[in-house]
CSV table of C-alpha atoms in Angstrom, one decimal:
chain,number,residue,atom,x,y,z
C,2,UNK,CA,-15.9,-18.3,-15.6
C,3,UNK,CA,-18.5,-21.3,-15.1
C,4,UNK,CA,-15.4,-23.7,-14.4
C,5,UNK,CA,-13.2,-21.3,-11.9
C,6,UNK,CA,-11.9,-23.0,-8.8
C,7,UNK,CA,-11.7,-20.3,-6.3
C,8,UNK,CA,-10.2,-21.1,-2.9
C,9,UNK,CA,-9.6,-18.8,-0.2
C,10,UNK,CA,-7.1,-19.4,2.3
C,11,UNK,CA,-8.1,-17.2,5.7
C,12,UNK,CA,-8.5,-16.9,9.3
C,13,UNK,CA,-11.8,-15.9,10.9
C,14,UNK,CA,-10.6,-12.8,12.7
C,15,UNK,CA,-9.4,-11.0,10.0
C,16,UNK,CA,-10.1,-8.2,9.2
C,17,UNK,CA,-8.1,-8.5,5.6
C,18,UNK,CA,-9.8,-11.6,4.8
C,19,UNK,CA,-12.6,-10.3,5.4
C,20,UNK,CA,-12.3,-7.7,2.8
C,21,UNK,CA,-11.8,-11.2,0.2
C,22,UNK,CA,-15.5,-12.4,1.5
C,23,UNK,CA,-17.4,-9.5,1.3
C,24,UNK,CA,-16.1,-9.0,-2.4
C,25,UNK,CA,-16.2,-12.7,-3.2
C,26,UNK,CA,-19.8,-12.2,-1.6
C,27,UNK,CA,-20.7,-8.9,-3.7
C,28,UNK,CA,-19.6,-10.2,-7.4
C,29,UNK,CA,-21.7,-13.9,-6.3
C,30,UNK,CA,-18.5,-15.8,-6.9
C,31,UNK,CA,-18.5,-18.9,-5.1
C,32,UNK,CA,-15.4,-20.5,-3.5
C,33,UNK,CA,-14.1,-22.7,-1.5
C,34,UNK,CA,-12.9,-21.6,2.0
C,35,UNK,CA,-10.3,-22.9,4.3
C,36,UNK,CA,-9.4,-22.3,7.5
C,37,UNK,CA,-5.6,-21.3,8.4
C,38,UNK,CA,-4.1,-22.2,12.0
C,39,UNK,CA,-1.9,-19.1,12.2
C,40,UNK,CA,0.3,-20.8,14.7
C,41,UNK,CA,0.8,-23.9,12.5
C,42,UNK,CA,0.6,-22.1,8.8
C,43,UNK,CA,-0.7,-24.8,6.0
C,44,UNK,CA,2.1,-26.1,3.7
C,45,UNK,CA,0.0,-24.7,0.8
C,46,UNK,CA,0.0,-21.1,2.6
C,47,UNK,CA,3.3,-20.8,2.6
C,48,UNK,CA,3.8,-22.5,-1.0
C,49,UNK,CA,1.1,-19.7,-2.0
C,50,UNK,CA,2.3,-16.8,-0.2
C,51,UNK,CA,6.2,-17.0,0.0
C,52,UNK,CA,7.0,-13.6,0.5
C,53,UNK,CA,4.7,-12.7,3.2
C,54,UNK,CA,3.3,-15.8,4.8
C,55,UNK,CA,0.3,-14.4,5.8
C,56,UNK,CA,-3.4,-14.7,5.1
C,57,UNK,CA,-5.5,-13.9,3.5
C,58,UNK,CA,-4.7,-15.7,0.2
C,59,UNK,CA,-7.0,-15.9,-3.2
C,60,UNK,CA,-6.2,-18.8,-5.4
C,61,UNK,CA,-8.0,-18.4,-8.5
C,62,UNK,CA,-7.3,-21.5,-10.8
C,63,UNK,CA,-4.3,-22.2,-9.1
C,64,UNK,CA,-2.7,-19.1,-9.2
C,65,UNK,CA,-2.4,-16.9,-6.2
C,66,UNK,CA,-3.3,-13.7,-5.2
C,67,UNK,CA,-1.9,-12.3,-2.1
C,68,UNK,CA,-2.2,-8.6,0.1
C,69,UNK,CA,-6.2,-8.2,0.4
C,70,UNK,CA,-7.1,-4.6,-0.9
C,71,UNK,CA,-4.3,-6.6,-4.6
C,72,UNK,CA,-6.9,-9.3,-3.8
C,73,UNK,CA,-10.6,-6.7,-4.0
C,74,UNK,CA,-9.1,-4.9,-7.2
C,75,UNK,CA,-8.8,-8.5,-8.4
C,76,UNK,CA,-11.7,-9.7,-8.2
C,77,UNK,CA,-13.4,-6.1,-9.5
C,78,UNK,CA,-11.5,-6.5,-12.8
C,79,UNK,CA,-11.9,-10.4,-13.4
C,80,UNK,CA,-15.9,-10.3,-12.5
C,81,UNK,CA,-16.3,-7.5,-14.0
C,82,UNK,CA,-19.7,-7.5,-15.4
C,83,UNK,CA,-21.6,-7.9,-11.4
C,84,UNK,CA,-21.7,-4.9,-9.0
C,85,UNK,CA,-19.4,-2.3,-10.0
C,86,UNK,CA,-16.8,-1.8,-6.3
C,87,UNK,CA,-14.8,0.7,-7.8
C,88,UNK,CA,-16.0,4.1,-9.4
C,89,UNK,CA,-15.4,4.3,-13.1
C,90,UNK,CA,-13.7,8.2,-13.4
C,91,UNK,CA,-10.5,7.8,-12.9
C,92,UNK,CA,-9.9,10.8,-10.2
C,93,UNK,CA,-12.6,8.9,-7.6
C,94,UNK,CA,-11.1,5.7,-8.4
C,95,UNK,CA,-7.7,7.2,-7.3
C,96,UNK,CA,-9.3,8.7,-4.0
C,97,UNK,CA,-10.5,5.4,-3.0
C,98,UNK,CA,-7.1,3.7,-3.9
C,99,UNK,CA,-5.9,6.9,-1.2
C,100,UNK,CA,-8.3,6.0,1.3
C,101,UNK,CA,-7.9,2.3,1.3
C,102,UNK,CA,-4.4,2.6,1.7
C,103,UNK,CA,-4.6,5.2,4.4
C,104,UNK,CA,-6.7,2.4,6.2
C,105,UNK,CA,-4.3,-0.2,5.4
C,106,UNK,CA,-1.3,2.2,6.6
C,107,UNK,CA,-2.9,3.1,10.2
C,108,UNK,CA,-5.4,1.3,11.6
C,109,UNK,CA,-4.0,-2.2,12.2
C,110,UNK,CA,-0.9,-1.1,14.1
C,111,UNK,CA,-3.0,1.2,15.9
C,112,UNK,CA,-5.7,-1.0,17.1
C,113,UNK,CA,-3.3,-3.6,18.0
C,114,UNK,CA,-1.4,-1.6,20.3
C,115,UNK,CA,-5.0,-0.8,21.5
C,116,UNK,CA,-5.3,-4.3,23.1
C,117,UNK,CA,-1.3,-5.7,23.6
C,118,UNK,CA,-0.1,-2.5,25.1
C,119,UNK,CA,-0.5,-0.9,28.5
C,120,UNK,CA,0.2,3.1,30.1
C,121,UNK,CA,1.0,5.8,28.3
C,122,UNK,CA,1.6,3.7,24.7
C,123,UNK,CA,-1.7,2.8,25.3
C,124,UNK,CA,-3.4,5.9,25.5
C,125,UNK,CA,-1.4,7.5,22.7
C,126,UNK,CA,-2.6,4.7,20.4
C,127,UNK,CA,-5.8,5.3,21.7
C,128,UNK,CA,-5.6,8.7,21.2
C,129,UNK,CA,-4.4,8.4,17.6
C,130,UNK,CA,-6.8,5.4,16.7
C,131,UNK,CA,-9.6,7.8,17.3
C,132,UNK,CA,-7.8,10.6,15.1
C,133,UNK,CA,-8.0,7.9,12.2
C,134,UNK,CA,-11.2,7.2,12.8
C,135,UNK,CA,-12.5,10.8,12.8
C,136,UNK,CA,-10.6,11.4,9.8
C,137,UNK,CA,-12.5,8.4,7.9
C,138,UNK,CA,-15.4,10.0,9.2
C,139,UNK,CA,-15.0,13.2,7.5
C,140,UNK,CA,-14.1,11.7,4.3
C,141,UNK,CA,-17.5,10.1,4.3
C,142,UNK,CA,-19.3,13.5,5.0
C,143,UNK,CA,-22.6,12.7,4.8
C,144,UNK,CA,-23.1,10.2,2.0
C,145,UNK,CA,-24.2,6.8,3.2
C,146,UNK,CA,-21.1,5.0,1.9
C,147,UNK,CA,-17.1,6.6,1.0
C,148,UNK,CA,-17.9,6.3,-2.0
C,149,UNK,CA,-21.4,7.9,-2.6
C,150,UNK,CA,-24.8,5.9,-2.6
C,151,UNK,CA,-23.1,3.0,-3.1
C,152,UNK,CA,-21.7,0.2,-1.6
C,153,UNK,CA,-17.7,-0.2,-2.6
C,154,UNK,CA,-14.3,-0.1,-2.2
C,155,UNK,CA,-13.5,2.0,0.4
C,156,UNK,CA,-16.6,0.5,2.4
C,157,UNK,CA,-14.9,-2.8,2.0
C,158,UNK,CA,-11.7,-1.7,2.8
C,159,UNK,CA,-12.9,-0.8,6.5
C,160,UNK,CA,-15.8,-2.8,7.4
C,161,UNK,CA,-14.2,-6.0,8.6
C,162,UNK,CA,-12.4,-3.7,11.7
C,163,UNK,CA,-16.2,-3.3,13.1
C,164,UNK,CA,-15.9,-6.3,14.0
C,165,UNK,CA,-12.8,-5.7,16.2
C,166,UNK,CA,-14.2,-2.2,17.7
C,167,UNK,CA,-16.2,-4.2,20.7
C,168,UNK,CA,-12.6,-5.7,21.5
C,169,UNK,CA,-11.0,-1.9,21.1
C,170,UNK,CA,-13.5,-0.9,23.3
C,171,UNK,CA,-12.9,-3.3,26.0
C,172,UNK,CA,-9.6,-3.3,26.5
C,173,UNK,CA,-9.1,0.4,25.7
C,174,UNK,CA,-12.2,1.6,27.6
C,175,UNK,CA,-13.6,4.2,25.6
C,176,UNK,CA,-16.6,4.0,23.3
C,177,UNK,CA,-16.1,4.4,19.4
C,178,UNK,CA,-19.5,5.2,18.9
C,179,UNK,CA,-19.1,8.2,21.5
C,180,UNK,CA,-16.4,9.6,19.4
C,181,UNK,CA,-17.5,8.7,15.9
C,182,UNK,CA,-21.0,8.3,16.0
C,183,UNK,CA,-21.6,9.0,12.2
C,184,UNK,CA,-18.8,6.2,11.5
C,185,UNK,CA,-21.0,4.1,13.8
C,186,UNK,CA,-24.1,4.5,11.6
C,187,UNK,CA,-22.0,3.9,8.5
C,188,UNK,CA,-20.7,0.6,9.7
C,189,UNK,CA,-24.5,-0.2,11.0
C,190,UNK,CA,-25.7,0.6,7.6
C,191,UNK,CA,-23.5,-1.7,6.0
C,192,UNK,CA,-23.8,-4.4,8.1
C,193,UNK,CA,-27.7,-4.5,6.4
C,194,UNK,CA,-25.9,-6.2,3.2
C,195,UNK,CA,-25.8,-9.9,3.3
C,196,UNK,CA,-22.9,-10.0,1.6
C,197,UNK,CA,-21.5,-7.7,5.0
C,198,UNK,CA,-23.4,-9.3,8.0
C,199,UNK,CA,-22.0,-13.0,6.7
C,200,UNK,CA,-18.7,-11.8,6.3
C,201,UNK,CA,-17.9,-10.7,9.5
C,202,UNK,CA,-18.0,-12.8,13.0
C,203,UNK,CA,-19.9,-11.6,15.8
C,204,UNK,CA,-17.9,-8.9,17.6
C,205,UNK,CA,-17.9,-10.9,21.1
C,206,UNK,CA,-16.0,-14.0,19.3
C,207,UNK,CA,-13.3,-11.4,18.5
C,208,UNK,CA,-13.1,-10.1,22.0
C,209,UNK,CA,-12.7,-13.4,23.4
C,210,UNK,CA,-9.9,-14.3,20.5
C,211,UNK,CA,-7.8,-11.2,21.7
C,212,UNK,CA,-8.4,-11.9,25.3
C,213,UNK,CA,-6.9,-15.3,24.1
C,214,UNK,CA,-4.2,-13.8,22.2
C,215,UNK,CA,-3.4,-11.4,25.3
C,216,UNK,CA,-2.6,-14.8,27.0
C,217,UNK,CA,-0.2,-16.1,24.6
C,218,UNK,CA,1.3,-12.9,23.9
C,219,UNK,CA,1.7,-12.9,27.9
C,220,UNK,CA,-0.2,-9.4,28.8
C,221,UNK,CA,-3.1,-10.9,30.7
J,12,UNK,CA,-6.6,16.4,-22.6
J,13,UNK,CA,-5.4,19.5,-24.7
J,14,UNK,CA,-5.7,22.0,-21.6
J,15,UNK,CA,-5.1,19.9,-18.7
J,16,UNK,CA,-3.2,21.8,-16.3
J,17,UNK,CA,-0.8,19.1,-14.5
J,18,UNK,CA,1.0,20.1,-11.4
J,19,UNK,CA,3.7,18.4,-10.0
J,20,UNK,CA,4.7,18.8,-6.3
J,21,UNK,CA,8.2,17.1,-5.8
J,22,UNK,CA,11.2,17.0,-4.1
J,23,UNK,CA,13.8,16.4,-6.1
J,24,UNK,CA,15.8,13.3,-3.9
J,25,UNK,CA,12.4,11.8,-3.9
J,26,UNK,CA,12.1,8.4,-5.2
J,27,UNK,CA,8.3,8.5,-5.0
J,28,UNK,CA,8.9,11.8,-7.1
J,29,UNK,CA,10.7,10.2,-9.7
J,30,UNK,CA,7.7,7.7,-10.3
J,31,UNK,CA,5.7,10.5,-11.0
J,32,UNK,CA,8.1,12.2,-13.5
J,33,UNK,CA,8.7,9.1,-15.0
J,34,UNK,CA,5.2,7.8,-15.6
J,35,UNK,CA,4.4,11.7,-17.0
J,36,UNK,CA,7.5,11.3,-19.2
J,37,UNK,CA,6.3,7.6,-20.5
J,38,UNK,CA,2.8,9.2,-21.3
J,39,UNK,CA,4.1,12.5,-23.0
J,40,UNK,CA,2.1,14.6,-20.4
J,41,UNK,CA,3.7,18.5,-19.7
J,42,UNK,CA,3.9,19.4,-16.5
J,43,UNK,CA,4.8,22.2,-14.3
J,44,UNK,CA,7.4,20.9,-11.9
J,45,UNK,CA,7.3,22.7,-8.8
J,46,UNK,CA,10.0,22.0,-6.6
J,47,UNK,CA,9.2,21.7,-2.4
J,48,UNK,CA,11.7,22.6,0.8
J,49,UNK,CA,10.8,19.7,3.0
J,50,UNK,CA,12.1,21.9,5.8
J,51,UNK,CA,9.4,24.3,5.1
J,52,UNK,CA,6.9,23.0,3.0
J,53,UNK,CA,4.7,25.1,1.0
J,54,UNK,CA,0.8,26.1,1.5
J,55,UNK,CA,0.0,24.7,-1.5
J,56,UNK,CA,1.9,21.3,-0.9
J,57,UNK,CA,-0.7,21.3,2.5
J,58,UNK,CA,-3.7,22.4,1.1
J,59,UNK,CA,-3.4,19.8,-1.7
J,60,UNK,CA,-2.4,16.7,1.3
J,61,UNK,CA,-3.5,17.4,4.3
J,62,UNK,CA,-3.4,14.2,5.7
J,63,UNK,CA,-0.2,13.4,5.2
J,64,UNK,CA,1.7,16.6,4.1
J,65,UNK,CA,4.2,14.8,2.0
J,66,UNK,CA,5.5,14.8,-2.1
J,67,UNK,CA,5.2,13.7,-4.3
J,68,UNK,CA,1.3,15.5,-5.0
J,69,UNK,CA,0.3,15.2,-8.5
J,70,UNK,CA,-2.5,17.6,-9.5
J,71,UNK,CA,-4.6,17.6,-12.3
J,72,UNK,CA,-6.8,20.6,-13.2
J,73,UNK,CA,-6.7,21.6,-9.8
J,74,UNK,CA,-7.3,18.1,-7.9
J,75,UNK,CA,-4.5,16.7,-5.7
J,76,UNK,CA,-3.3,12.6,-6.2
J,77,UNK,CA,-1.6,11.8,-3.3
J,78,UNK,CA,0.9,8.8,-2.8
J,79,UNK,CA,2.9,8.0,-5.6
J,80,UNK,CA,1.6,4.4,-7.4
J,81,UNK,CA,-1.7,5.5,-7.2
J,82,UNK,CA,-0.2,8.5,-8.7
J,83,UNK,CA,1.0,6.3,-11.5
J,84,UNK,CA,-2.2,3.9,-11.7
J,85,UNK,CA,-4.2,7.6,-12.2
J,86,UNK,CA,-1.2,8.5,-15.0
J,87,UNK,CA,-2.2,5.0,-16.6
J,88,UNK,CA,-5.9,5.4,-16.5
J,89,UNK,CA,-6.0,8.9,-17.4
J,90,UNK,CA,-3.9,8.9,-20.5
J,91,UNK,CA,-4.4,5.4,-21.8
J,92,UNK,CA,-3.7,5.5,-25.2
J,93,UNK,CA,-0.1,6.0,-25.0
J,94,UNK,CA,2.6,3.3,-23.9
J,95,UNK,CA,0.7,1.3,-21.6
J,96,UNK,CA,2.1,1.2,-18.1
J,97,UNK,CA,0.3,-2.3,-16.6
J,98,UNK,CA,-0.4,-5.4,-18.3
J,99,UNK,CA,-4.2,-6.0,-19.6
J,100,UNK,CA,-4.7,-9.6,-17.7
J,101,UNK,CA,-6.2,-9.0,-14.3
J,102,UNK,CA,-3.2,-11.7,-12.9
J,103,UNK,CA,-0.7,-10.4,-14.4
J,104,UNK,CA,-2.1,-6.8,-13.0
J,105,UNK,CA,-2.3,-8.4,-9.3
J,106,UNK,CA,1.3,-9.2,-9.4
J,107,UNK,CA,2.4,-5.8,-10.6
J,108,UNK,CA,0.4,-4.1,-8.1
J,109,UNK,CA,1.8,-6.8,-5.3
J,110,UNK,CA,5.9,-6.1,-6.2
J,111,UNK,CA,5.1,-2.5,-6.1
J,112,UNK,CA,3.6,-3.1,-2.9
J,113,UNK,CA,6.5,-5.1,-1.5
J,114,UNK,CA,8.8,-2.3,-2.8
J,115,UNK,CA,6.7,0.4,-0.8
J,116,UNK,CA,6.7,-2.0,2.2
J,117,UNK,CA,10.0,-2.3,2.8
J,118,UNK,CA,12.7,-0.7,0.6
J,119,UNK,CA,12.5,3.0,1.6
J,120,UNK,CA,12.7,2.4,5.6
J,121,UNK,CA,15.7,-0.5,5.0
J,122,UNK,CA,17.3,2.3,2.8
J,123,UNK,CA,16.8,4.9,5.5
J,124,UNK,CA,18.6,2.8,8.3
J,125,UNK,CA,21.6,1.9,6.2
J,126,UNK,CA,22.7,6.0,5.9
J,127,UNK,CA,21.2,7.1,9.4
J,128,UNK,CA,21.6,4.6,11.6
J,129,UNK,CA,25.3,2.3,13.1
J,130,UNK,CA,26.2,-0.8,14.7
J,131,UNK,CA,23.9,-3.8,15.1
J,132,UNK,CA,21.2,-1.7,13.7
J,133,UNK,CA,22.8,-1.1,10.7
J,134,UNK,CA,24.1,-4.3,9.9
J,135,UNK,CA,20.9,-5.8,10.2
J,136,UNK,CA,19.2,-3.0,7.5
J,137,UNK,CA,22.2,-4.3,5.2
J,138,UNK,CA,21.3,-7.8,5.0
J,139,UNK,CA,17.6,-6.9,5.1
J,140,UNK,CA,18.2,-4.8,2.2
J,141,UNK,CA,20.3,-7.1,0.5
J,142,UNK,CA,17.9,-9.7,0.9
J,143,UNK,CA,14.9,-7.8,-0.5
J,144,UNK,CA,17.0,-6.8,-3.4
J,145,UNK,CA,17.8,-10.4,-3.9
J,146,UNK,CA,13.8,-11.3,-3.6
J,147,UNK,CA,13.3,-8.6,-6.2
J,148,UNK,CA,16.1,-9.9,-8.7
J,149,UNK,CA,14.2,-13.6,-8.1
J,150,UNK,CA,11.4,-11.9,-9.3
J,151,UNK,CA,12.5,-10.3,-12.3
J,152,UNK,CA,14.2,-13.6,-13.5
J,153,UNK,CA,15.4,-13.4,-16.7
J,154,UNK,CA,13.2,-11.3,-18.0
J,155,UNK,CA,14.5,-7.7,-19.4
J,156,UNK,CA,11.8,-5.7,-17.1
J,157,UNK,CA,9.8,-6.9,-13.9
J,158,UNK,CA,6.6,-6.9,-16.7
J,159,UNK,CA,8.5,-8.8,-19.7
J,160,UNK,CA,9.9,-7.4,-22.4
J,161,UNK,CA,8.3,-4.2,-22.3
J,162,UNK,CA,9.0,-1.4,-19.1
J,163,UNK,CA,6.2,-1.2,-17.0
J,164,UNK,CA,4.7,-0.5,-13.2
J,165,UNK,CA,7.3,-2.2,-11.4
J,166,UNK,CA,10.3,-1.1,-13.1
J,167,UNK,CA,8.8,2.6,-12.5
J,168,UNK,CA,8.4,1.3,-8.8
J,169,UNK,CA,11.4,0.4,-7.8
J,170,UNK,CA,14.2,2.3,-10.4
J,171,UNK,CA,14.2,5.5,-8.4
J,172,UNK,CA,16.1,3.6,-5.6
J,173,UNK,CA,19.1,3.2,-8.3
J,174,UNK,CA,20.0,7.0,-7.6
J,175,UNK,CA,20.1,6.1,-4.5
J,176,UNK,CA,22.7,3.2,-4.4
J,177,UNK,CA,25.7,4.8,-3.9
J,178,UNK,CA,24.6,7.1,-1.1
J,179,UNK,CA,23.1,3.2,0.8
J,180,UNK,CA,27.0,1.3,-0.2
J,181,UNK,CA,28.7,4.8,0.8
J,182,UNK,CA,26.9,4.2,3.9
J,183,UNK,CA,26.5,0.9,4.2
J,184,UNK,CA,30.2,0.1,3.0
J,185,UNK,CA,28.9,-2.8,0.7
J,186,UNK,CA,28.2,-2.9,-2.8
J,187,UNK,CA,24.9,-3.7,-4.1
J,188,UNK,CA,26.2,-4.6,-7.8
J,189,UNK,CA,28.2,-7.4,-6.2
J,190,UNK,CA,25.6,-8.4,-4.0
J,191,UNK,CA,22.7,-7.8,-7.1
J,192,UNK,CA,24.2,-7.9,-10.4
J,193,UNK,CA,21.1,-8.5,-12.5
J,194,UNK,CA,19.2,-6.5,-10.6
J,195,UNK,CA,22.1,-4.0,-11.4
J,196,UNK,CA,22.0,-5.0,-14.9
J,197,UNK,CA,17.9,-4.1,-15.1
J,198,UNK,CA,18.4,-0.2,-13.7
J,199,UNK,CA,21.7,0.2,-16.2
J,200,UNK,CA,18.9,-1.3,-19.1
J,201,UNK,CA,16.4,1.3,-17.6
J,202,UNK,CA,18.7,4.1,-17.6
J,203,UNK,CA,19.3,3.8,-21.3
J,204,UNK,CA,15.5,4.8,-21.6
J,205,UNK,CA,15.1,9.1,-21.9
J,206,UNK,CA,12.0,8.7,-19.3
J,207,UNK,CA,14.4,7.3,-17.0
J,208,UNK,CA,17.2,9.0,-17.6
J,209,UNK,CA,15.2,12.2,-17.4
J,210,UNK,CA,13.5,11.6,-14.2
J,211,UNK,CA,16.7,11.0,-11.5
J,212,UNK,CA,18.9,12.7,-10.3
J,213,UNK,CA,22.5,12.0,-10.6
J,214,UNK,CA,23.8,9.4,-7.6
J,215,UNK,CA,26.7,12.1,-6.0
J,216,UNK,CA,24.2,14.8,-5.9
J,217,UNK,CA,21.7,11.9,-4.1
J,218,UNK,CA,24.8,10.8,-1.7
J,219,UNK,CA,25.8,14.5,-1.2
J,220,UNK,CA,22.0,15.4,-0.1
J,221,UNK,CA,22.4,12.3,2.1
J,222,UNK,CA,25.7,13.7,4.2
J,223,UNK,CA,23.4,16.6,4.5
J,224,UNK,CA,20.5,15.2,6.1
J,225,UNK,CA,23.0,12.9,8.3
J,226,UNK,CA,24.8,16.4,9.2
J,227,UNK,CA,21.1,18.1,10.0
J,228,UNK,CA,20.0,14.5,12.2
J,229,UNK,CA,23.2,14.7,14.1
J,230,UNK,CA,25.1,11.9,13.0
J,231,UNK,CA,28.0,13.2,10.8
């Protein structure tokens, strides 16, 4: 693998790219990162992802690999040999596929309506972003990562919306860390890896790209 | 892998179901097939997923797989040696996982609004349906399955819809075949396989259960 080209095609805020670094990060692969306007998408974005026309997008020699959590299994079987993400028994690694698809299948829609939406929609996303959230909670228990003493999949999966909760938080006005505490100490916890803490962007950036995306979306 | 006891928790309609059965039928697993009333689902269906209390559940020596293509992956990983279900190469892997993906995404809800909904609304699942069809029939090419020459992840992905055809163009008043005929070509090749042909449920019986549910949701 001495002569891959790796490139991946992001944006900052998000959370699913985010999932691409911190894996990129984990297995020591090094790669080449580029910067998507998502108003004014790349000509190779579009070439790469067709289908979807979204980032994130891994292009590994050329080829690419699109949908992040497609993109982490990826990258787990081709660097094989460096920090393990996913469990080896077959039963755990089908729990984490559940739980990383559970994240993938509620809490983007949710959180968004957290910040575009006002009243009564508001408070039921709220109400059901916190639901989630207490969920993921119990399915960690008490171990210091989803999926036991180590750092992996599931962990990866989730992280990247931490970076997002201070902008939850603001314009939903509640405190996750009231409600969740133990998913609190979690994300704290893995925000100590380096591969983690240079991953994600600083939590106020993010609050000031939604208050900017509140604008365009015309809510503020 | 002599005294496994395998569970199956279906429905029979379901095409997330018929992944299941067909994956068990590739891999020469026995099962116990336990049928579920959706209307009144059993104890042991919401014991086994409690999070999102729907079939297909496949259990193995007493624990639950929820959500079908992880249902297969678990099938694939746990009894390897016999007909392999994914490609080997990692790329080739990624692009299974993302068609499957694509499939889940959208298919089942366009489906859905072609038999329950009218109008505008309707009309616009159609073409939306048509259209992903039409992706998925670019994507299998010439090839004889979605994998190549041998049936694979994809082909157990999507073929469940097939039963379901004639229920969407009784519906829909359109017909897929005209619309799809290689893709209509692929599910006739599929069919001729026993795992297949096995696994779903004949396409009157699907369209009948479908006048039911339209009859129970007011519309009929």
């Amino acid at each position: 693998m001495v002569n891959d080209e790796v490139i991946l095609l992001d944006f900052w805020p998000s959370m699913f790219g985010m999932r691409l670094r911190i894996a990129l990060a984990e297995k020591e692969v090094k790669y080449e990162y580029k910067e998507e306007d998502l108003w004014n998408k790349s000509t190779l974005l579009l070439e790469m992802n067709p289908i979807h026309k979204k980032v994130p997008v891994l292009i590994h020699n050329g080829k690419p690999i699109c949908e992040s959590i497609i993109g982490v299994e990826y990258i787990e079987e081709v660097w094989k040999d460096k920090t393990p993400l996913l469990p080896s028994d077959p039963y755990e690694r089908a729990q984490a596929r559940f739980w990383a698809d559970y994240i993938n299948k509620r809490l983007f829609d949710l959180g968004k309506k957290i910040w575009s939406t006002k009243g009564e929609e508001q408070e039921a996303a709220k109400n059901d972003f916190i639901e989630c959230l207490k969920i993921l909670e119990g399915a960690l228990g008490e171990k210091p990562y989803f999926g036991g003493d180590n750092f992996g999949f599931v962990d990866i999966a989730l992280i990247g919306y931490y970076s997002w909760f201070y902008a939850y938080e603001t314009y939903g006005s509640f405190s996750i860390e009231a409600e969740c505490p133990k998913l609190v100490a979690w994300a704290k916890r893995c925000m100590q890896r380096d591969s983690v803490a240079n991953s994600l962007p600083d939590q106020h950036k993010v609050c000031e790209f939604v208050s900017v995306a509140r604008q365009k979306l015309g809510i503020e």
